[in-house]
Amino acid sequence: MPQYHPPLRDMQFVMHEVLDVVPKLQELAAHADVDADLINQVCEEAGKFCSEVLLPINISGDSEGCHYDPASHAVTTPKGYKEAWRQYVEAGWPSLNAAPEYGGQGLPHIVGSVVHEMENATNQAWTMYSGLTQGVAELLSAHGDKAQKDLYLPKLASGEWTGTMCLTEPHCGTDLGLIRSKAVPQADGSYKISGQKIFISSGEHDLAANIVHMVLAKLPDAPEGSKGISLFVVPKFLPTPEAGVGARNGIFCSGIEHKMGIHGNATCQMTLEDATGWMVGEPNRGLAAMFVMMNRARLAVGVQSLGLTEVAYQNALAYAKDRLQMRALSGPKAPDKPADPIIVHPDVRRMLLTARAWAEGGRFLAYWVALMLDQSHLHPDEDVRKDADDLVALLTPIVKAFITDNGFAAANECLQVFGGHGYIREWGMEQYVRDARINLIYEGTNTIQALDLIGRKVLMDNGARLKKFGKLVQEFVEAEGVVESMQEFVNPLADLGDKVQKLTMELGMKAMGNRDEIGAAAMPYLRVVGHLVFSYAFARMAKVAQDKIAAGSDETFYQAKLQTARFYFAKLYPETAAAIRMARSGLKPLMDTEAVFA
Amino acid sequence: MPQYHPPLRDMQFVMHEVLDVVPKLQELAAHADVDADLINQVCEEAGKFCSEVLLPINISGDSEGCHYDPASHAVTTPKGYKEAWRQYVEAGWPSLNAAPEYGGQGLPHIVGSVVHEMENATNQAWTMYSGLTQGVAELLSAHGDKAQKDLYLPKLASGEWTGTMCLTEPHCGTDLGLIRSKAVPQADGSYKISGQKIFISSGEHDLAANIVHMVLAKLPDAPEGSKGISLFVVPKFLPTPEAGVGARNGIFCSGIEHKMGIHGNATCQMTLEDATGWMVGEPNRGLAAMFVMMNRARLAVGVQSLGLTEVAYQNALAYAKDRLQMRALSGPKAPDKPADPIIVHPDVRRMLLTARAWAEGGRFLAYWVALMLDQSHLHPDEDVRKDADDLVALLTPIVKAFITDNGFAAANECLQVFGGHGYIREWGMEQYVRDARINLIYEGTNTIQALDLIGRKVLMDNGARLKKFGKLVQEFVEAEGVVESMQEFVNPLADLGDKVQKLTMELGMKAMGNRDEIGAAAMPYLRVVGHLVFSYAFARMAKVAQDKIAAGSDETFYQAKLQTARFYFAKLYPETAAAIRMARSGLKPLMDTEAVFA
């Protein structure tokens, strides 16, 4: 069975040594009391919970899956899930990021991201029950009225109730403008909602007393398309005046999907038959409101793949040190043994280092965005808030798509390290590949993320957000480019920064001629910009490592950071040479294909 | 459920129009009577069998899997497998490539490859029972003595008996020199063999009356390592003098694996307890003999992924034409419908065309090698035999690793076209991903293939085999480079040819300094050479298409070939820019990592 050792030291390195989060959080009034000890202690405790409670039910949950009873519409989660939820609730984990006025601990988002990384490393399917619950809380915090907040937020913060997002219908996923679910206003201010939803993660289960569904539906007089969608809160059980669980509402699970992975999470078909719901936010503005939750979910999906990348790496590394097979081409390295451990082979190292570099780059990116998320909400200076908000918006599709693409590749490399054993279920590696696969799809496919990046986040504001990121790169390049020992990291960063600028201008010009050029370039463009962000991440981490080594501290740990950065620039960064060509080769080879698709 | 339409026209294009197989086969005495009608008729019939018999039991076989009964050591295959085998046998398919003197139809290898592509497109797990049977027949044809051939070959050709290869043991897969299975000579010339084998595909089942295991084991006085391995034939039931099924032999299934995919094939742990076997070939030369079967299996694995690529493409294409979602960025294309079919979106086309191009390039390569396999055995001219043999040796690791890497990527792209539905089992797309994943591992991992290519096939003979391929490229470039309309295909081919030559010399020099440089460059080198082969394939196919269009035939079909070739050079070929850099970046970033792996 796979092992997991919470990578606390690596996490602390990113938080405290690279991002320097504590003084930055202390600038925010809500987090003025946060200190490194508190953060580290919470993360350490979370690591124990994940390793001791979630990891042991990960493979068994995959084998067993969820069970649906058509007679009662009930879903039973795998053995151990309910008990784990009870322990999770009792330890107060659901309230980590929740607001203190609703019973939360009010810790910063970055702590939530670190915990979320470990939860997903040990059990992605289980963690989806809690992740969506936090997402619903954030959505209601942003768009709920006072009564809705007073009712639901304490229940979500305590983990007594869980949450879902009900968007997709059989005929529409990406294209929510096509939604058919109807909401009819009632005299008492509530709505009667009817329709069919599919792919509802955590839609029904036996973990909690109630489930709070956030449902997109259309009013009778709604305009066509995505500007005619409203948002409703639709609880499984109607709350009593004392916030207890009252009558069963007309929303029920009508089936669960059999999927490639995340078997422990119930992916539900939900039927609404005159279900009672209450509108959240304004009529016909539901999709915009829902984007609070979707954006949060997109960041969370990146962190899901970050967790899977780390755990896959740890297990492949242990196997590569243990498994004896063949001699090094340059001569035996363990002559006393019947063969060398496979970690002596260069291509095995390439596979391991690929996963490690994707994990370390992803960790920097995910934590940095989490920090900026808090800054964007809470910083006293409006300019800082605006800059943080712009960078979060720019980087969200990269967190989602770049980390999940890399995570799937990493899980596959780590499976490959095990040879034939990687294909066998009991080793757990193939589960990581199957679980990681969904992350490229849900919360907006990676193509949608790529279109969001190039279309909405870059070209729509004439590259203003991208320039803000470019300025950070430039400042770093100017500060460190003069340092001889930093050249190997700064030069490729600076070079790619220039190339991204030129590429963006070229694609912007093309898009003015034909908007479809955006779609043709989107995926390779996201790969290129993702590498620019990772180049910045590895250069910044290398800078810290060099300084620490110069100051005489923990040589091995910091040398490892430098070696991983060198690997990244030598073996992963070259992908940009291909991706730039692919992005530049344009629309014609894709669309002048009428004979192919005749 | 997935559909499959045998791509007969595409197959005929490669066979008859590009490779011109009929006159080339007629030069071989054994195939002097072969003609295009015969080939096409066999392929058409095979396509019907695959679509009508194998496809319907592909998803059900995956869901059901194989069942093992520990009491009887028996394995039950999924519902319908046995009946499909009976129909397969009755129609005479097992004898397709078998020698006429042993009851075979003696058809050329290329016909076998076409049939094998369709079998794997419709049911890879089932096809592994027949594929290994043919492999055992080829091995015994090459290395068995007359009595062994007389006994086993007719049984294998008729499909009454099936075959396996028993190589891997719990502690060794790649490194067969570590094998512990023992073979003790008996007075009657037989051997008593004991040991443990794992990962034995088709090791036990209920399809056929007997199973012929080809087992690697060591004689009591064998030298250490891979030069001390002998090969034995060990039937499940000892044959009677009349080639009937006699006493149960001491080789039995002691468990089956639970795997990521290919659930319908029984992957067996095999225990040998004083099993009676007979040596095949010479003592201690077993591994060399087994390479006949392994090389054949490597080509077959490439064809497995070719089949999966094609069927995944066909289904993704159908879905993309049917599924309505969003409008084209450049404006509505189906204004009468609530949304445009997703095939209007450029990135959906990229995914589809990726799969299609990988299928078409793979088909050229697999069929070309199959043709040369027959030439290498049967051509009257020794030089032709030698050249064909050299090219088959050079291209075998590319067929295995390049086509399977591409096939896995293609299956994933095609799953992605389905969005969330791709992740759901009933659509069948996720099964293709899971099934395709094994092809990167078995019959020598893709890293082993890459080491074989650069080490044994290229550097060991100072590039002589590679130069033979380079000569074909050069001849084509010289002949077609002067034709204006061929420039777009010939130029990138010529350019990559030059780059491969330079890269090979550079890597050869580095390897003289440190043999581990071979391992560091192997994987990206294989990607580069694979693209050179595919560039040659697409340029040759484009040439034929242009000539046909000029001659006025079937414009749409040939335009599609040109459009696919253009897509390949614009969107897939640029990978070489990255892979060349990765190959050149050398060993240091992989091995100066002692701190990372401390």
XYZ file of C-alpha atoms in Angstrom, chain B residues 19 109 113 299 364-374 391-392 395-396 399:
20
model
C 3.777 0.315 -49.948
C 2.698 -11.001 -42.198
C -0.957 -7.091 -39.041
C 5.700 -5.378 -33.087
C 2.274 3.074 -42.364
C 5.052 2.098 -39.977
C 3.486 -1.123 -38.702
C 2.535 -2.373 -42.157
C 5.882 -1.430 -43.677
C 7.725 -3.376 -40.994
C 5.385 -6.336 -41.497
C 6.212 -6.338 -45.199
C 9.934 -6.174 -44.498
C 9.585 -9.020 -41.987
C 8.493 -11.308 -44.808
C 15.437 -2.074 -40.949
C 13.096 -4.354 -39.025
C 12.313 0.033 -36.383
C 11.070 -2.574 -33.884
C 6.956 0.455 -33.494
